[in-house]
Structure formats: structure tokens, C-alpha cells
Amino acid sequence: MAQIVYSLLFFTIMIFGFSGTVESRSAARVYLEAQCRTTLYRDLCVRTLLPYVSKDVLGPQQLAQVSLVVCLSKARTTKEYVNMVAKHFNETRSSRDNTAVEECLRQINYGVDQITLAVKEFQKMGKDREENFVSHEGNVVSWISAALTNADLCVDGLLGDGIGGREKATIKVKFMNVKQLASNSLAMFNRFTSRHRASHIVKNP
């Protein structure tokens, strides 16, 4: 599974090429701080993308794609952890104690599927005709937004059942991280699509 994610990430970066070279890590950070300014979690955005732009400058489209693929990777590792906890709870805990974790497992399964669809749809945008851009855009936004809702449903369920424990605390942290990455990915995607649309208005007045 990890092999697939890293292959996707490599493909995402390579398919569009690089637009320039960053001379230093500090310059890369300054560049990313500007690129991430529309996100809710700016520090996380910079930390997420910095390893991929320390040597090469990625444009808005590549940054948005890398952000989304990293989000998918985190969602998949979260799914693996929740699945492990759910199996453990099934063997050692009461059904009431396990209900919220089972719900989180359902939600992360949905989330992984939706983010995967968003990644694949985003890749189509670079290959398809311009008249289909808006359709692809709507699909990506819908799937990322659904993944955000999935994360909220899990966290709300864990908070509502009144049961603590180290495993549930870890699940909350992991889901919040997926939510923040998805939120940043959506912001970066919207930034790309806005710039794309503006550039086409200029080209076709």
C-alpha cells in the first residue's frame, strides 16, 4: 500500500515537471509560506510540502497535487491504525466500548476512497480538454469536502461516547491530522483552479 502512495507521489511531481530551482531550504520555506497563505493550517502546509520543494520549485498545480497525495498517505496509515484498534477492541472490550471505533473505521474507509477518487480526478485535469475543467473541479471539491465530513463524524462520535483511553486519543489525533491535511489540500486546490481560470480569461478576453 505504501508503495502505491509513493508511486502516486512520484508520478504527481514528475508528470508536470519542475518550474525552477530553489537555492536554499530557507528560500523554499519563504516560497511555501506565500503559497500556503490561503490555508487554515499554514505551518502544517509548509511542513508538508517543504521536503518536495527544497531543491525544486513546484507551481500551484503541483503543490496542490502533492498536498492531496500526502493527505491520502496519512489517511491510509490512519485506516490501518483504526482497523488494528477495532480488531483489538472486538476481542477485549464490550460492544458499547467499540461502537465509536467501528464508526471511525467506516468513516476512514469512506475517506480513503474519496481522497483516492480526488487524486485520480485531479490527474485527469492535466490531460483532459479545457471544457471539462469545471466538471473535474467540482468532483475534486466534492470528494475532499466529503472526506472532511468523515473526519468530523469520527471525532464527534469519540467525544460523544464519553469513553477515554490511549487508543481513542490516538485516533482523534490521527483524524484531526487527516482533516487538517484535507483542509489544506482543498485550499491549495482552490488556489490552483482560481489562478488557472484567471489565466484563461487573460488568454481568451
mmCIF file of the C-alpha atoms, coordinates in Angstrom:
data_MODEL
# 
_entry.id   MODEL 
# 
loop_
_atom_site.group_PDB 
_atom_site.id 
_atom_site.type_symbol 
_atom_site.label_atom_id 
_atom_site.label_alt_id 
_atom_site.label_comp_id 
_atom_site.label_asym_id 
_atom_site.label_entity_id 
_atom_site.label_seq_id 
_atom_site.pdbx_PDB_ins_code 
_atom_site.Cartn_x 
_atom_site.Cartn_y 
_atom_site.Cartn_z 
_atom_site.occupancy 
_atom_site.B_iso_or_equiv 
_atom_site.pdbx_formal_charge 
_atom_site.auth_seq_id 
_atom_site.auth_comp_id 
_atom_site.auth_asym_id 
_atom_site.auth_atom_id 
_atom_site.pdbx_PDB_model_num 
ATOM 1   C CA . MET A 1 1   ? 0.000   0.000  0.000   1.00 0.00 ? 1   MET A CA 1 
ATOM 2   C CA . ALA A 1 2   ? 2.796   2.438  0.895   1.00 0.00 ? 2   ALA A CA 1 
ATOM 3   C CA . GLN A 1 3   ? 4.480   1.563  -2.409  1.00 0.00 ? 3   GLN A CA 1 
ATOM 4   C CA . ILE A 1 4   ? 1.344   2.698  -4.267  1.00 0.00 ? 4   ILE A CA 1 
ATOM 5   C CA . VAL A 1 5   ? 1.213   6.004  -2.385  1.00 0.00 ? 5   VAL A CA 1 
ATOM 6   C CA . TYR A 1 6   ? 4.859   6.819  -3.030  1.00 0.00 ? 6   TYR A CA 1 
ATOM 7   C CA . SER A 1 7   ? 4.461   5.851  -6.681  1.00 0.00 ? 7   SER A CA 1 
ATOM 8   C CA . LEU A 1 8   ? 1.496   8.200  -6.928  1.00 0.00 ? 8   LEU A CA 1 
ATOM 9   C CA . LEU A 1 9   ? 3.511   10.980 -5.317  1.00 0.00 ? 9   LEU A CA 1 
ATOM 10  C CA . PHE A 1 10  ? 6.449   10.454 -7.664  1.00 0.00 ? 10  PHE A CA 1 
ATOM 11  C CA . PHE A 1 11  ? 4.100   10.370 -10.655 1.00 0.00 ? 11  PHE A CA 1 
ATOM 12  C CA . THR A 1 12  ? 2.304   13.505 -9.485  1.00 0.00 ? 12  THR A CA 1 
ATOM 13  C CA . ILE A 1 13  ? 5.524   15.510 -9.342  1.00 0.00 ? 13  ILE A CA 1 
ATOM 14  C CA . MET A 1 14  ? 7.138   14.130 -12.471 1.00 0.00 ? 14  MET A CA 1 
ATOM 15  C CA . ILE A 1 15  ? 4.175   14.294 -14.821 1.00 0.00 ? 15  ILE A CA 1 
ATOM 16  C CA . PHE A 1 16  ? 4.111   18.076 -14.731 1.00 0.00 ? 16  PHE A CA 1 
ATOM 17  C CA . GLY A 1 17  ? 7.843   18.657 -14.454 1.00 0.00 ? 17  GLY A CA 1 
ATOM 18  C CA . PHE A 1 18  ? 9.506   21.348 -12.405 1.00 0.00 ? 18  PHE A CA 1 
ATOM 19  C CA . SER A 1 19  ? 9.233   25.057 -12.987 1.00 0.00 ? 19  SER A CA 1 
ATOM 20  C CA . GLY A 1 20  ? 12.522  26.193 -11.495 1.00 0.00 ? 20  GLY A CA 1 
ATOM 21  C CA . THR A 1 21  ? 15.118  25.682 -8.782  1.00 0.00 ? 21  THR A CA 1 
ATOM 22  C CA . VAL A 1 22  ? 15.116  26.777 -5.136  1.00 0.00 ? 22  VAL A CA 1 
ATOM 23  C CA . GLU A 1 23  ? 18.582  27.798 -3.999  1.00 0.00 ? 23  GLU A CA 1 
ATOM 24  C CA . SER A 1 24  ? 18.200  27.040 -0.295  1.00 0.00 ? 24  SER A CA 1 
ATOM 25  C CA . ARG A 1 25  ? 15.861  25.488 2.241   1.00 0.00 ? 25  ARG A CA 1 
ATOM 26  C CA . SER A 1 26  ? 15.130  28.914 3.722   1.00 0.00 ? 26  SER A CA 1 
ATOM 27  C CA . ALA A 1 27  ? 14.167  30.211 0.287   1.00 0.00 ? 27  ALA A CA 1 
ATOM 28  C CA . ALA A 1 28  ? 11.901  27.193 -0.133  1.00 0.00 ? 28  ALA A CA 1 
ATOM 29  C CA . ARG A 1 29  ? 10.231  27.986 3.175   1.00 0.00 ? 29  ARG A CA 1 
ATOM 30  C CA . VAL A 1 30  ? 9.641   31.608 2.187   1.00 0.00 ? 30  VAL A CA 1 
ATOM 31  C CA . TYR A 1 31  ? 8.184   30.438 -1.119  1.00 0.00 ? 31  TYR A CA 1 
ATOM 32  C CA . LEU A 1 32  ? 5.866   27.971 0.599   1.00 0.00 ? 32  LEU A CA 1 
ATOM 33  C CA . GLU A 1 33  ? 4.733   30.484 3.206   1.00 0.00 ? 33  GLU A CA 1 
ATOM 34  C CA . ALA A 1 34  ? 3.458   32.590 0.333   1.00 0.00 ? 34  ALA A CA 1 
ATOM 35  C CA . GLN A 1 35  ? 1.884   29.608 -1.431  1.00 0.00 ? 35  GLN A CA 1 
ATOM 36  C CA . CYS A 1 36  ? 0.207   28.376 1.781   1.00 0.00 ? 36  CYS A CA 1 
ATOM 37  C CA . ARG A 1 37  ? -1.220  31.712 2.860   1.00 0.00 ? 37  ARG A CA 1 
ATOM 38  C CA . THR A 1 38  ? -4.798  30.731 1.931   1.00 0.00 ? 38  THR A CA 1 
ATOM 39  C CA . THR A 1 39  ? -4.766  27.571 4.072   1.00 0.00 ? 39  THR A CA 1 
ATOM 40  C CA . LEU A 1 40  ? -6.184  27.294 7.587   1.00 0.00 ? 40  LEU A CA 1 
ATOM 41  C CA . TYR A 1 41  ? -3.155  25.359 8.858   1.00 0.00 ? 41  TYR A CA 1 
ATOM 42  C CA . ARG A 1 42  ? -0.235  27.265 7.359   1.00 0.00 ? 42  ARG A CA 1 
ATOM 43  C CA . ASP A 1 43  ? 2.562   25.760 9.450   1.00 0.00 ? 43  ASP A CA 1 
ATOM 44  C CA . LEU A 1 44  ? 1.360   22.256 8.609   1.00 0.00 ? 44  LEU A CA 1 
ATOM 45  C CA . CYS A 1 45  ? 1.105   23.193 4.944   1.00 0.00 ? 45  CYS A CA 1 
ATOM 46  C CA . VAL A 1 46  ? 4.695   24.405 4.885   1.00 0.00 ? 46  VAL A CA 1 
ATOM 47  C CA . ARG A 1 47  ? 5.994   21.353 6.790   1.00 0.00 ? 47  ARG A CA 1 
ATOM 48  C CA . THR A 1 48  ? 4.068   19.006 4.493   1.00 0.00 ? 48  THR A CA 1 
ATOM 49  C CA . LEU A 1 49  ? 5.357   20.469 1.252   1.00 0.00 ? 49  LEU A CA 1 
ATOM 50  C CA . LEU A 1 50  ? 8.878   21.545 2.257   1.00 0.00 ? 50  LEU A CA 1 
ATOM 51  C CA . PRO A 1 51  ? 10.535  18.145 1.567   1.00 0.00 ? 51  PRO A CA 1 
ATOM 52  C CA . TYR A 1 52  ? 9.304   18.308 -2.026  1.00 0.00 ? 52  TYR A CA 1 
ATOM 53  C CA . VAL A 1 53  ? 10.421  21.850 -2.848  1.00 0.00 ? 53  VAL A CA 1 
ATOM 54  C CA . SER A 1 54  ? 13.776  22.109 -1.077  1.00 0.00 ? 54  SER A CA 1 
ATOM 55  C CA . LYS A 1 55  ? 15.518  21.706 -4.433  1.00 0.00 ? 55  LYS A CA 1 
ATOM 56  C CA . ASP A 1 56  ? 12.807  22.422 -6.986  1.00 0.00 ? 56  ASP A CA 1 
ATOM 57  C CA . VAL A 1 57  ? 10.005  24.962 -7.225  1.00 0.00 ? 57  VAL A CA 1 
ATOM 58  C CA . LEU A 1 58  ? 6.593   23.452 -7.778  1.00 0.00 ? 58  LEU A CA 1 
ATOM 59  C CA . GLY A 1 59  ? 3.796   25.538 -9.252  1.00 0.00 ? 59  GLY A CA 1 
ATOM 60  C CA . PRO A 1 60  ? 0.278   25.808 -7.775  1.00 0.00 ? 60  PRO A CA 1 
ATOM 61  C CA . GLN A 1 61  ? -0.978  22.711 -9.580  1.00 0.00 ? 61  GLN A CA 1 
ATOM 62  C CA . GLN A 1 62  ? 1.906   20.508 -8.475  1.00 0.00 ? 62  GLN A CA 1 
ATOM 63  C CA . LEU A 1 63  ? 1.747   21.820 -4.905  1.00 0.00 ? 63  LEU A CA 1 
ATOM 64  C CA . ALA A 1 64  ? -1.964  21.065 -4.701  1.00 0.00 ? 64  ALA A CA 1 
ATOM 65  C CA . GLN A 1 65  ? -1.429  17.565 -6.065  1.00 0.00 ? 65  GLN A CA 1 
ATOM 66  C CA . VAL A 1 66  ? 1.435   16.788 -3.711  1.00 0.00 ? 66  VAL A CA 1 
ATOM 67  C CA . SER A 1 67  ? -0.638  18.090 -0.784  1.00 0.00 ? 67  SER A CA 1 
ATOM 68  C CA . LEU A 1 68  ? -3.524  15.823 -1.742  1.00 0.00 ? 68  LEU A CA 1 
ATOM 69  C CA . VAL A 1 69  ? -1.354  12.732 -2.216  1.00 0.00 ? 69  VAL A CA 1 
ATOM 70  C CA . VAL A 1 70  ? 0.297   13.303 1.175   1.00 0.00 ? 70  VAL A CA 1 
ATOM 71  C CA . CYS A 1 71  ? -3.199  13.573 2.665   1.00 0.00 ? 71  CYS A CA 1 
ATOM 72  C CA . LEU A 1 72  ? -4.085  10.244 1.050   1.00 0.00 ? 72  LEU A CA 1 
ATOM 73  C CA . SER A 1 73  ? -0.971  8.648  2.520   1.00 0.00 ? 73  SER A CA 1 
ATOM 74  C CA . LYS A 1 74  ? -1.884  9.878  6.005   1.00 0.00 ? 74  LYS A CA 1 
ATOM 75  C CA . ALA A 1 75  ? -5.488  8.698  5.588   1.00 0.00 ? 75  ALA A CA 1 
ATOM 76  C CA . ARG A 1 76  ? -4.277  5.222  4.647   1.00 0.00 ? 76  ARG A CA 1 
ATOM 77  C CA . THR A 1 77  ? -1.958  4.922  7.645   1.00 0.00 ? 77  THR A CA 1 
ATOM 78  C CA . THR A 1 78  ? -4.819  6.136  9.848   1.00 0.00 ? 78  THR A CA 1 
ATOM 79  C CA . LYS A 1 79  ? -7.073  3.463  8.355   1.00 0.00 ? 79  LYS A CA 1 
ATOM 80  C CA . GLU A 1 80  ? -4.507  0.793  9.189   1.00 0.00 ? 80  GLU A CA 1 
ATOM 81  C CA . TYR A 1 81  ? -4.287  2.005  12.794  1.00 0.00 ? 81  TYR A CA 1 
ATOM 82  C CA . VAL A 1 82  ? -8.064  2.225  13.313  1.00 0.00 ? 82  VAL A CA 1 
ATOM 83  C CA . ASN A 1 83  ? -8.517  -1.229 11.812  1.00 0.00 ? 83  ASN A CA 1 
ATOM 84  C CA . MET A 1 84  ? -5.949  -2.607 14.253  1.00 0.00 ? 84  MET A CA 1 
ATOM 85  C CA . VAL A 1 85  ? -7.653  -0.923 17.221  1.00 0.00 ? 85  VAL A CA 1 
ATOM 86  C CA . ALA A 1 86  ? -11.098 -2.116 16.107  1.00 0.00 ? 86  ALA A CA 1 
ATOM 87  C CA . LYS A 1 87  ? -9.902  -5.724 15.944  1.00 0.00 ? 87  LYS A CA 1 
ATOM 88  C CA . HIS A 1 88  ? -8.314  -5.399 19.379  1.00 0.00 ? 88  HIS A CA 1 
ATOM 89  C CA . PHE A 1 89  ? -11.484 -3.885 20.870  1.00 0.00 ? 89  PHE A CA 1 
ATOM 90  C CA . ASN A 1 90  ? -13.622 -6.636 19.347  1.00 0.00 ? 90  ASN A CA 1 
ATOM 91  C CA . GLU A 1 91  ? -11.563 -9.178 21.249  1.00 0.00 ? 91  GLU A CA 1 
ATOM 92  C CA . THR A 1 92  ? -11.191 -7.339 24.560  1.00 0.00 ? 92  THR A CA 1 
ATOM 93  C CA . ARG A 1 93  ? -13.925 -4.707 25.014  1.00 0.00 ? 93  ARG A CA 1 
ATOM 94  C CA . SER A 1 94  ? -17.710 -4.525 25.284  1.00 0.00 ? 94  SER A CA 1 
ATOM 95  C CA . SER A 1 95  ? -19.792 -3.748 22.186  1.00 0.00 ? 95  SER A CA 1 
ATOM 96  C CA . ARG A 1 96  ? -20.649 -0.303 23.607  1.00 0.00 ? 96  ARG A CA 1 
ATOM 97  C CA . ASP A 1 97  ? -16.980 0.492  24.031  1.00 0.00 ? 97  ASP A CA 1 
ATOM 98  C CA . ASN A 1 98  ? -16.288 -0.471 20.420  1.00 0.00 ? 98  ASN A CA 1 
ATOM 99  C CA . THR A 1 99  ? -19.155 1.357  18.705  1.00 0.00 ? 99  THR A CA 1 
ATOM 100 C CA . ALA A 1 100 ? -17.367 4.685  18.209  1.00 0.00 ? 100 ALA A CA 1 
ATOM 101 C CA . VAL A 1 101 ? -14.209 2.993  16.932  1.00 0.00 ? 101 VAL A CA 1 
ATOM 102 C CA . GLU A 1 102 ? -16.199 0.937  14.436  1.00 0.00 ? 102 GLU A CA 1 
ATOM 103 C CA . GLU A 1 103 ? -17.832 4.147  13.238  1.00 0.00 ? 103 GLU A CA 1 
ATOM 104 C CA . CYS A 1 104 ? -14.407 5.725  12.804  1.00 0.00 ? 104 CYS A CA 1 
ATOM 105 C CA . LEU A 1 105 ? -13.328 2.712  10.779  1.00 0.00 ? 105 LEU A CA 1 
ATOM 106 C CA . ARG A 1 106 ? -16.313 3.178  8.475   1.00 0.00 ? 106 ARG A CA 1 
ATOM 107 C CA . GLN A 1 107 ? -15.579 6.875  8.124   1.00 0.00 ? 107 GLN A CA 1 
ATOM 108 C CA . ILE A 1 108 ? -11.869 6.427  7.335   1.00 0.00 ? 108 ILE A CA 1 
ATOM 109 C CA . ASN A 1 109 ? -12.743 3.745  4.772   1.00 0.00 ? 109 ASN A CA 1 
ATOM 110 C CA . TYR A 1 110 ? -15.050 6.265  3.106   1.00 0.00 ? 110 TYR A CA 1 
ATOM 111 C CA . GLY A 1 111 ? -12.408 8.968  3.449   1.00 0.00 ? 111 GLY A CA 1 
ATOM 112 C CA . VAL A 1 112 ? -9.662  6.925  1.805   1.00 0.00 ? 112 VAL A CA 1 
ATOM 113 C CA . ASP A 1 113 ? -11.995 6.082  -1.084  1.00 0.00 ? 113 ASP A CA 1 
ATOM 114 C CA . GLN A 1 114 ? -12.979 9.728  -1.544  1.00 0.00 ? 114 GLN A CA 1 
ATOM 115 C CA . ILE A 1 115 ? -9.451  11.121 -1.384  1.00 0.00 ? 115 ILE A CA 1 
ATOM 116 C CA . THR A 1 116 ? -8.299  8.428  -3.830  1.00 0.00 ? 116 THR A CA 1 
ATOM 117 C CA . LEU A 1 117 ? -11.045 9.496  -6.232  1.00 0.00 ? 117 LEU A CA 1 
ATOM 118 C CA . ALA A 1 118 ? -9.984  13.133 -5.794  1.00 0.00 ? 118 ALA A CA 1 
ATOM 119 C CA . VAL A 1 119 ? -6.349  12.291 -6.596  1.00 0.00 ? 119 VAL A CA 1 
ATOM 120 C CA . LYS A 1 120 ? -7.332  10.391 -9.750  1.00 0.00 ? 120 LYS A CA 1 
ATOM 121 C CA . GLU A 1 121 ? -9.733  13.125 -10.843 1.00 0.00 ? 121 GLU A CA 1 
ATOM 122 C CA . PHE A 1 122 ? -7.072  15.774 -10.306 1.00 0.00 ? 122 PHE A CA 1 
ATOM 123 C CA . GLN A 1 123 ? -4.680  13.840 -12.514 1.00 0.00 ? 123 GLN A CA 1 
ATOM 124 C CA . LYS A 1 124 ? -7.283  13.857 -15.295 1.00 0.00 ? 124 LYS A CA 1 
ATOM 125 C CA . MET A 1 125 ? -7.394  17.660 -15.230 1.00 0.00 ? 125 MET A CA 1 
ATOM 126 C CA . GLY A 1 126 ? -3.919  17.862 -16.706 1.00 0.00 ? 126 GLY A CA 1 
ATOM 127 C CA . LYS A 1 127 ? -4.832  15.579 -19.581 1.00 0.00 ? 127 LYS A CA 1 
ATOM 128 C CA . ASP A 1 128 ? -8.445  16.360 -20.450 1.00 0.00 ? 128 ASP A CA 1 
ATOM 129 C CA . ARG A 1 129 ? -9.869  19.129 -22.608 1.00 0.00 ? 129 ARG A CA 1 
ATOM 130 C CA . GLU A 1 130 ? -10.347 22.585 -21.121 1.00 0.00 ? 130 GLU A CA 1 
ATOM 131 C CA . GLU A 1 131 ? -14.139 22.443 -21.457 1.00 0.00 ? 131 GLU A CA 1 
ATOM 132 C CA . ASN A 1 132 ? -14.156 19.589 -18.922 1.00 0.00 ? 132 ASN A CA 1 
ATOM 133 C CA . PHE A 1 133 ? -12.124 21.537 -16.364 1.00 0.00 ? 133 PHE A CA 1 
ATOM 134 C CA . VAL A 1 134 ? -15.141 22.725 -14.352 1.00 0.00 ? 134 VAL A CA 1 
ATOM 135 C CA . SER A 1 135 ? -16.577 19.213 -14.148 1.00 0.00 ? 135 SER A CA 1 
ATOM 136 C CA . HIS A 1 136 ? -13.302 17.809 -12.830 1.00 0.00 ? 136 HIS A CA 1 
ATOM 137 C CA . GLU A 1 137 ? -13.005 20.722 -10.420 1.00 0.00 ? 137 GLU A CA 1 
ATOM 138 C CA . GLY A 1 138 ? -16.449 20.088 -8.966  1.00 0.00 ? 138 GLY A CA 1 
ATOM 139 C CA . ASN A 1 139 ? -15.715 16.407 -8.444  1.00 0.00 ? 139 ASN A CA 1 
ATOM 140 C CA . VAL A 1 140 ? -12.426 17.060 -6.649  1.00 0.00 ? 140 VAL A CA 1 
ATOM 141 C CA . VAL A 1 141 ? -14.022 19.651 -4.357  1.00 0.00 ? 141 VAL A CA 1 
ATOM 142 C CA . SER A 1 142 ? -16.944 17.336 -3.566  1.00 0.00 ? 142 SER A CA 1 
ATOM 143 C CA . TRP A 1 143 ? -14.740 14.385 -2.663  1.00 0.00 ? 143 TRP A CA 1 
ATOM 144 C CA . ILE A 1 144 ? -12.320 16.366 -0.490  1.00 0.00 ? 144 ILE A CA 1 
ATOM 145 C CA . SER A 1 145 ? -15.255 18.049 1.273   1.00 0.00 ? 145 SER A CA 1 
ATOM 146 C CA . ALA A 1 146 ? -16.802 14.631 1.927   1.00 0.00 ? 146 ALA A CA 1 
ATOM 147 C CA . ALA A 1 147 ? -13.530 13.434 3.454   1.00 0.00 ? 147 ALA A CA 1 
ATOM 148 C CA . LEU A 1 148 ? -13.582 16.442 5.795   1.00 0.00 ? 148 LEU A CA 1 
ATOM 149 C CA . THR A 1 149 ? -17.096 15.492 6.891   1.00 0.00 ? 149 THR A CA 1 
ATOM 150 C CA . ASN A 1 150 ? -15.982 11.897 7.511   1.00 0.00 ? 150 ASN A CA 1 
ATOM 151 C CA . ALA A 1 151 ? -13.230 13.118 9.847   1.00 0.00 ? 151 ALA A CA 1 
ATOM 152 C CA . ASP A 1 152 ? -15.680 15.286 11.784  1.00 0.00 ? 152 ASP A CA 1 
ATOM 153 C CA . LEU A 1 153 ? -18.141 12.403 12.203  1.00 0.00 ? 153 LEU A CA 1 
ATOM 154 C CA . CYS A 1 154 ? -15.453 10.193 13.719  1.00 0.00 ? 154 CYS A CA 1 
ATOM 155 C CA . VAL A 1 155 ? -14.160 12.816 16.141  1.00 0.00 ? 155 VAL A CA 1 
ATOM 156 C CA . ASP A 1 156 ? -17.690 13.822 17.193  1.00 0.00 ? 156 ASP A CA 1 
ATOM 157 C CA . GLY A 1 157 ? -18.536 10.181 17.846  1.00 0.00 ? 157 GLY A CA 1 
ATOM 158 C CA . LEU A 1 158 ? -15.468 9.652  20.000  1.00 0.00 ? 158 LEU A CA 1 
ATOM 159 C CA . LEU A 1 159 ? -16.191 12.787 22.013  1.00 0.00 ? 159 LEU A CA 1 
ATOM 160 C CA . GLY A 1 160 ? -19.834 11.843 22.431  1.00 0.00 ? 160 GLY A CA 1 
ATOM 161 C CA . ASP A 1 161 ? -19.415 8.321  23.786  1.00 0.00 ? 161 ASP A CA 1 
ATOM 162 C CA . GLY A 1 162 ? -17.674 9.532  26.950  1.00 0.00 ? 162 GLY A CA 1 
ATOM 163 C CA . ILE A 1 163 ? -15.095 6.757  26.843  1.00 0.00 ? 163 ILE A CA 1 
ATOM 164 C CA . GLY A 1 164 ? -11.427 7.618  27.037  1.00 0.00 ? 164 GLY A CA 1 
ATOM 165 C CA . GLY A 1 165 ? -8.319  5.550  26.573  1.00 0.00 ? 165 GLY A CA 1 
ATOM 166 C CA . ARG A 1 166 ? -4.996  5.863  24.827  1.00 0.00 ? 166 ARG A CA 1 
ATOM 167 C CA . GLU A 1 167 ? -6.186  4.254  21.598  1.00 0.00 ? 167 GLU A CA 1 
ATOM 168 C CA . LYS A 1 168 ? -9.142  6.584  21.200  1.00 0.00 ? 168 LYS A CA 1 
ATOM 169 C CA . ALA A 1 169 ? -6.987  9.607  21.974  1.00 0.00 ? 169 ALA A CA 1 
ATOM 170 C CA . THR A 1 170 ? -4.581  8.495  19.258  1.00 0.00 ? 170 THR A CA 1 
ATOM 171 C CA . ILE A 1 171 ? -7.439  8.012  16.787  1.00 0.00 ? 171 ILE A CA 1 
ATOM 172 C CA . LYS A 1 172 ? -8.649  11.556 17.485  1.00 0.00 ? 172 LYS A CA 1 
ATOM 173 C CA . VAL A 1 173 ? -5.189  12.969 16.832  1.00 0.00 ? 173 VAL A CA 1 
ATOM 174 C CA . LYS A 1 174 ? -4.808  10.995 13.613  1.00 0.00 ? 174 LYS A CA 1 
ATOM 175 C CA . PHE A 1 175 ? -8.230  12.015 12.324  1.00 0.00 ? 175 PHE A CA 1 
ATOM 176 C CA . MET A 1 176 ? -7.603  15.651 13.157  1.00 0.00 ? 176 MET A CA 1 
ATOM 177 C CA . ASN A 1 177 ? -4.354  15.454 11.202  1.00 0.00 ? 177 ASN A CA 1 
ATOM 178 C CA . VAL A 1 178 ? -6.167  13.955 8.200   1.00 0.00 ? 178 VAL A CA 1 
ATOM 179 C CA . LYS A 1 179 ? -8.798  16.689 8.484   1.00 0.00 ? 179 LYS A CA 1 
ATOM 180 C CA . GLN A 1 180 ? -6.180  19.432 8.574   1.00 0.00 ? 180 GLN A CA 1 
ATOM 181 C CA . LEU A 1 181 ? -4.309  17.961 5.599   1.00 0.00 ? 181 LEU A CA 1 
ATOM 182 C CA . ALA A 1 182 ? -7.558  17.643 3.652   1.00 0.00 ? 182 ALA A CA 1 
ATOM 183 C CA . SER A 1 183 ? -8.498  21.229 4.508   1.00 0.00 ? 183 SER A CA 1 
ATOM 184 C CA . ASN A 1 184 ? -5.116  22.463 3.307   1.00 0.00 ? 184 ASN A CA 1 
ATOM 185 C CA . SER A 1 185 ? -5.360  20.341 0.154   1.00 0.00 ? 185 SER A CA 1 
ATOM 186 C CA . LEU A 1 186 ? -8.740  21.862 -0.637  1.00 0.00 ? 186 LEU A CA 1 
ATOM 187 C CA . ALA A 1 187 ? -7.386  25.373 -0.125  1.00 0.00 ? 187 ALA A CA 1 
ATOM 188 C CA . MET A 1 188 ? -4.380  24.672 -2.342  1.00 0.00 ? 188 MET A CA 1 
ATOM 189 C CA . PHE A 1 189 ? -6.623  23.130 -4.981  1.00 0.00 ? 189 PHE A CA 1 
ATOM 190 C CA . ASN A 1 190 ? -8.945  26.151 -4.943  1.00 0.00 ? 190 ASN A CA 1 
ATOM 191 C CA . ARG A 1 191 ? -5.934  28.429 -5.273  1.00 0.00 ? 191 ARG A CA 1 
ATOM 192 C CA . PHE A 1 192 ? -4.756  26.489 -8.314  1.00 0.00 ? 192 PHE A CA 1 
ATOM 193 C CA . THR A 1 193 ? -8.173  26.484 -10.001 1.00 0.00 ? 193 THR A CA 1 
ATOM 194 C CA . SER A 1 194 ? -8.644  30.222 -9.378  1.00 0.00 ? 194 SER A CA 1 
ATOM 195 C CA . ARG A 1 195 ? -5.287  31.014 -10.942 1.00 0.00 ? 195 ARG A CA 1 
ATOM 196 C CA . HIS A 1 196 ? -5.976  28.636 -13.822 1.00 0.00 ? 196 HIS A CA 1 
ATOM 197 C CA . ARG A 1 197 ? -9.317  30.272 -14.516 1.00 0.00 ? 197 ARG A CA 1 
ATOM 198 C CA . ALA A 1 198 ? -7.830  33.769 -14.314 1.00 0.00 ? 198 ALA A CA 1 
ATOM 199 C CA . SER A 1 199 ? -5.034  32.852 -16.745 1.00 0.00 ? 199 SER A CA 1 
ATOM 200 C CA . HIS A 1 200 ? -7.541  31.557 -19.276 1.00 0.00 ? 200 HIS A CA 1 
ATOM 201 C CA . ILE A 1 201 ? -9.615  34.712 -19.027 1.00 0.00 ? 201 ILE A CA 1 
ATOM 202 C CA . VAL A 1 202 ? -6.485  36.708 -19.855 1.00 0.00 ? 202 VAL A CA 1 
ATOM 203 C CA . LYS A 1 203 ? -5.670  34.419 -22.777 1.00 0.00 ? 203 LYS A CA 1 
ATOM 204 C CA . ASN A 1 204 ? -9.253  34.499 -24.060 1.00 0.00 ? 204 ASN A CA 1 
ATOM 205 C CA . PRO A 1 205 ? -10.591 38.021 -23.391 1.00 0.00 ? 205 PRO A CA 1 
# 
